[in-house]
Amino acid sequence: MGIINLLPENLINQIAAGEVVERPASVVKELIENSIDAGATEIIVDIEDGGRRLIRVSDNGWGMSREDALLSIQRHATSKIREVSDLFNISTLGFRGEALPSIASVSKLRLTTVPKGSTFGTSIRIEGGKELEVIDSGGPVGTNMEVRELFFNTPARLKFMKSTTTEMSHITVTVTRMAISYPYIRFIYNHNGSQIYNLPSSKDLLSRICKLIKEDEKNFLEVSLNNGDTFDSTNNSPAFGSPYLLKRGLGGVVKVSGYISGPEINRPTNRETYIFVNGRFVRDRVVLHAVMDAYRTVMEKDRYPLAFLFLDVPPMDVDVNVHPAKTEVRFRNTDEIHRAVYAAVSEALKGWTARKGGVSSQELGVRSYESERPHYQDRVSEAIEGYSSNNKSPLAPPFAKRGYGGISPNGQLPTHNLEKTGFFSSLQVLGRVGETYIVCSRGNDLCLIDQHAAHERVAFERLKSIRDDSTPASQALLIPETVELNPSETGLLQDYISVLTKAGIELEHFGGNTFVIKAVPAILSRKDVKGLIKDIVDELAHMERSQSLKDIMDRLFSRMACHSAVEGGDYMDSMEIQALLRDLDSIDFSSNCPHGRPVFVMLTQLEIEKMFYRR
Ligand code: ADP
Ligand code: MG
């Protein structure tokens, strides 16, 4: 006699409900999504007691026939997909056909619906998944879903419900996200009979946003990266570490639009960074990271902007079937998404500095430089070119790959060739500020170098040269280090051992979850090897398997470079600074830089004079 049973349908639904219906707000989300998918232009949400007593969502969408209404509460019943290929081309918010049966299995549900073109409809009553009543009903076209006593039959879940205020605030967050994503839909939202939102249908996204979050429209910048424009990472300006040239028609189509706050309007958490992918609110690490990267030079550390970003990605380039509640997506090409978002947000931020006009004391330096960015790039290129022609040095050093640098691939400081040659070496070092920025002058101009970014950039280029030369310049560790990982990390690292060997890291699986690290690239040999491996595993875990070997290696190198670089705040003596400047001269600035951050900024005499209103 076997011990395995097939579970009854209702139990299956309750199990699914465990994932889909976490709390009242999840019900609200699923119901509103269904209304939107049904073409509603008006959605009314009524809540009682934080959703414990009642969640009612009514819409003026196209409704359901009786046959469909009865099917809609069956598991895996959906009108939105039919075959496997549809799964890779989803344009609706729902598609799993799980929400209604899950909700129905853990509540007392009344579904009333009148289909388009009809004056009468159907009303169905279900309790804990049991169909109790199917009757005729009248009313306007649309659907009305009433969910009462959520979790009444699952005491364990009921216990996990938080206070009315807490559940209520989750519902408000949900309604807010939906209302931002669909400004043309009229939303009415009431709690215990009092009105919380009454949002008229609007074409104006910004006015809807500002109504909801109670901010002033003038604090926002429009983001708009047009359809078909993609960012060309292979052609960034040589002297400037931060690439955002837009080129039409390269790669896939990503459109980024929406609004972001100027840097002075910020928050202590990233909770008000809203990301919508094809209309769906999602939390996405890659997009968040790109947004923060774009703000990095203009916003204080540990502060976050308000951002409302809409990404339009071809449905086949994004997998929405990753998470039961559909709050995560998987992009086919994360790098492209990162670049597009970074480019879009950076562009918008330029508008902010331009709009601010004059220079206030607070905006001296980085911010005024931001507004000058385009000319600035030209000027630096000119400066470097001018320099090299005057100095008869072989080619303009930052553009030419040369075999020389303060830190050579084998990690030794060179003793030869110490005379000053390149652009960076020709700078006069005045000192350091903020324990991070090297302050230099060049004639009457001022130059600030971010020591960490510069170091990271140099290390990245050195590591990349390992990839290009086929002989890895790795250095055996005197005492091999052992690293313990967890089982999933172990599997991951095993898969990538040969790639890591190419990247100069020699390691062996020692059995169990233990690895022995035998050699690492020379420039990393004196660093914390365990930490390095952990970082690499983390990078691998967030990497897409479909990436090319080159992309994988670049990401690894970028992570390794960050690991090897001096931190902002680390002390550097003048010898080290000089070595770093020489290193900068030896690298090829025309290539892609790891994080897209500027390595240095330049303030010309003219700019300085303008700041003091002398011009
Ligand atoms: P999914 O949205 O993933 O298809 P659901 O369980 O949420 O699954 O809904 C099942 C089906 O019921 C939907 O595919 C849709 O056809 C129908 N439906 C649900 N809610 C509505 C509504 N408000 N108006 C019209 N049809 C609806
Ligand atoms: Mg649905």
XYZ file of N, CA and C and ligand atoms in Angstrom, residues 30-31 33-38 57 59 61-64 68 71-74 77-81 93-102 113 142-145 326, ligand 1:
147
model
N -4.111 41.564 -6.616
C -4.587 40.626 -7.629
C -5.912 41.097 -8.243
N -6.796 41.598 -7.391
C -8.103 42.019 -7.911
C -7.973 43.241 -8.815
N -5.362 44.070 -10.511
C -4.727 43.598 -11.760
C -5.767 43.006 -12.702
N -6.664 42.213 -12.141
C -7.702 41.621 -12.984
C -8.585 42.693 -13.615
N -8.909 43.726 -12.828
C -9.742 44.805 -13.365
C -9.032 45.510 -14.509
N -7.741 45.760 -14.304
C -6.980 46.439 -15.356
C -6.924 45.557 -16.603
N -6.660 44.274 -16.399
C -6.621 43.351 -17.543
C -7.963 43.287 -18.261
N -9.053 43.591 -17.530
C -10.380 43.549 -18.156
C -10.750 44.889 -18.785
N -13.455 45.156 -4.656
C -12.905 45.849 -5.827
C -13.946 45.765 -6.929
N -15.172 47.167 -10.837
C -14.633 47.818 -12.028
C -15.693 47.940 -13.110
N -14.908 47.139 -16.247
C -14.281 46.380 -17.336
C -15.312 45.573 -18.106
N -14.833 44.650 -18.948
C -15.776 43.964 -19.845
C -16.537 42.799 -19.222
N -16.308 42.540 -17.921
C -17.117 41.534 -17.245
C -16.919 40.118 -17.757
N -17.743 39.204 -17.234
C -17.603 37.791 -17.630
C -18.977 37.184 -17.887
N -17.731 31.817 -18.062
C -16.386 32.266 -17.691
C -16.286 32.520 -16.193
N -15.713 29.403 -14.473
C -14.357 28.888 -14.729
C -13.285 29.694 -13.999
N -13.559 30.993 -13.860
C -12.514 31.884 -13.330
C -12.058 31.465 -11.941
N -12.958 30.783 -11.199
C -12.559 30.379 -9.847
C -11.986 28.967 -9.815
N -11.810 28.398 -10.985
C -11.131 27.105 -11.069
C -9.633 27.340 -11.170
N -7.279 28.398 -14.449
C -8.203 28.854 -15.486
C -7.874 30.309 -15.774
N -7.517 30.585 -16.996
C -7.165 31.952 -17.367
C -7.575 32.215 -18.806
N -7.912 33.485 -19.082
C -8.224 33.840 -20.460
C -7.002 34.463 -21.125
N -5.871 34.509 -20.371
C -4.779 35.358 -20.841
C -3.679 34.634 -21.591
N -3.539 33.349 -21.353
C -2.599 32.585 -22.172
C -3.248 31.268 -22.584
N -1.358 41.703 -16.971
C -0.747 41.643 -15.639
C -0.847 40.237 -15.065
N -1.995 39.580 -15.300
C -2.151 38.206 -14.819
C -1.861 37.224 -15.939
N -1.681 35.972 -15.597
C -1.539 34.916 -16.607
C -1.514 33.549 -15.955
N -1.372 33.497 -14.624
C -1.187 32.196 -13.984
C -2.505 31.492 -13.661
N -3.607 32.271 -13.671
C -4.895 31.661 -13.381
C -4.996 31.092 -11.978
N -4.263 31.694 -11.044
C -4.257 31.148 -9.689
C -4.920 32.051 -8.684
N -5.005 33.354 -9.001
C -5.379 34.305 -7.968
C -6.791 34.039 -7.449
N -7.764 33.984 -8.358
C -9.140 33.837 -7.881
C -9.361 32.531 -7.108
N -8.962 31.376 -7.632
C -9.154 30.158 -6.823
C -8.417 30.210 -5.490
N -7.229 30.816 -5.467
C -6.504 30.909 -4.191
C -7.274 31.768 -3.207
N -20.830 39.746 -11.747
C -20.265 40.260 -13.000
C -21.328 40.339 -14.091
N -19.511 45.185 -15.849
C -18.292 45.203 -15.039
C -18.321 44.098 -14.009
N -17.328 44.136 -13.135
C -17.188 43.049 -12.170
C -17.014 43.622 -10.773
N -17.621 42.949 -9.811
C -17.526 43.367 -8.428
C -17.076 42.166 -7.608
N -15.937 42.270 -6.972
C -15.397 41.159 -6.174
C -15.428 41.565 -4.712
N 4.479 37.826 -8.740
C 4.886 38.565 -9.933
C 5.520 39.912 -9.615
P -5.256 35.368 -14.240
O -5.456 36.818 -13.963
O -3.845 34.942 -13.971
O -5.750 34.923 -15.564
P -7.132 35.005 -12.121
O -7.408 33.843 -11.220
O -6.722 36.266 -11.492
O -6.071 34.525 -13.167
O -8.420 35.260 -13.003
C -8.921 34.204 -13.809
C -9.679 34.739 -15.004
O -10.876 35.361 -14.575
C -8.952 35.809 -15.784
O -8.103 35.232 -16.746
C -10.090 36.593 -16.410
O -10.493 36.009 -17.612
C -11.220 36.430 -15.415
N -11.374 37.635 -14.554
C -10.912 37.787 -13.297
N -11.235 38.997 -12.803
C -11.912 39.649 -13.778
C -12.519 40.957 -13.880
N -12.455 41.850 -12.882
N -13.147 41.269 -15.039
C -13.202 40.376 -16.065
N -12.649 39.141 -16.027
C -12.007 38.771 -14.903
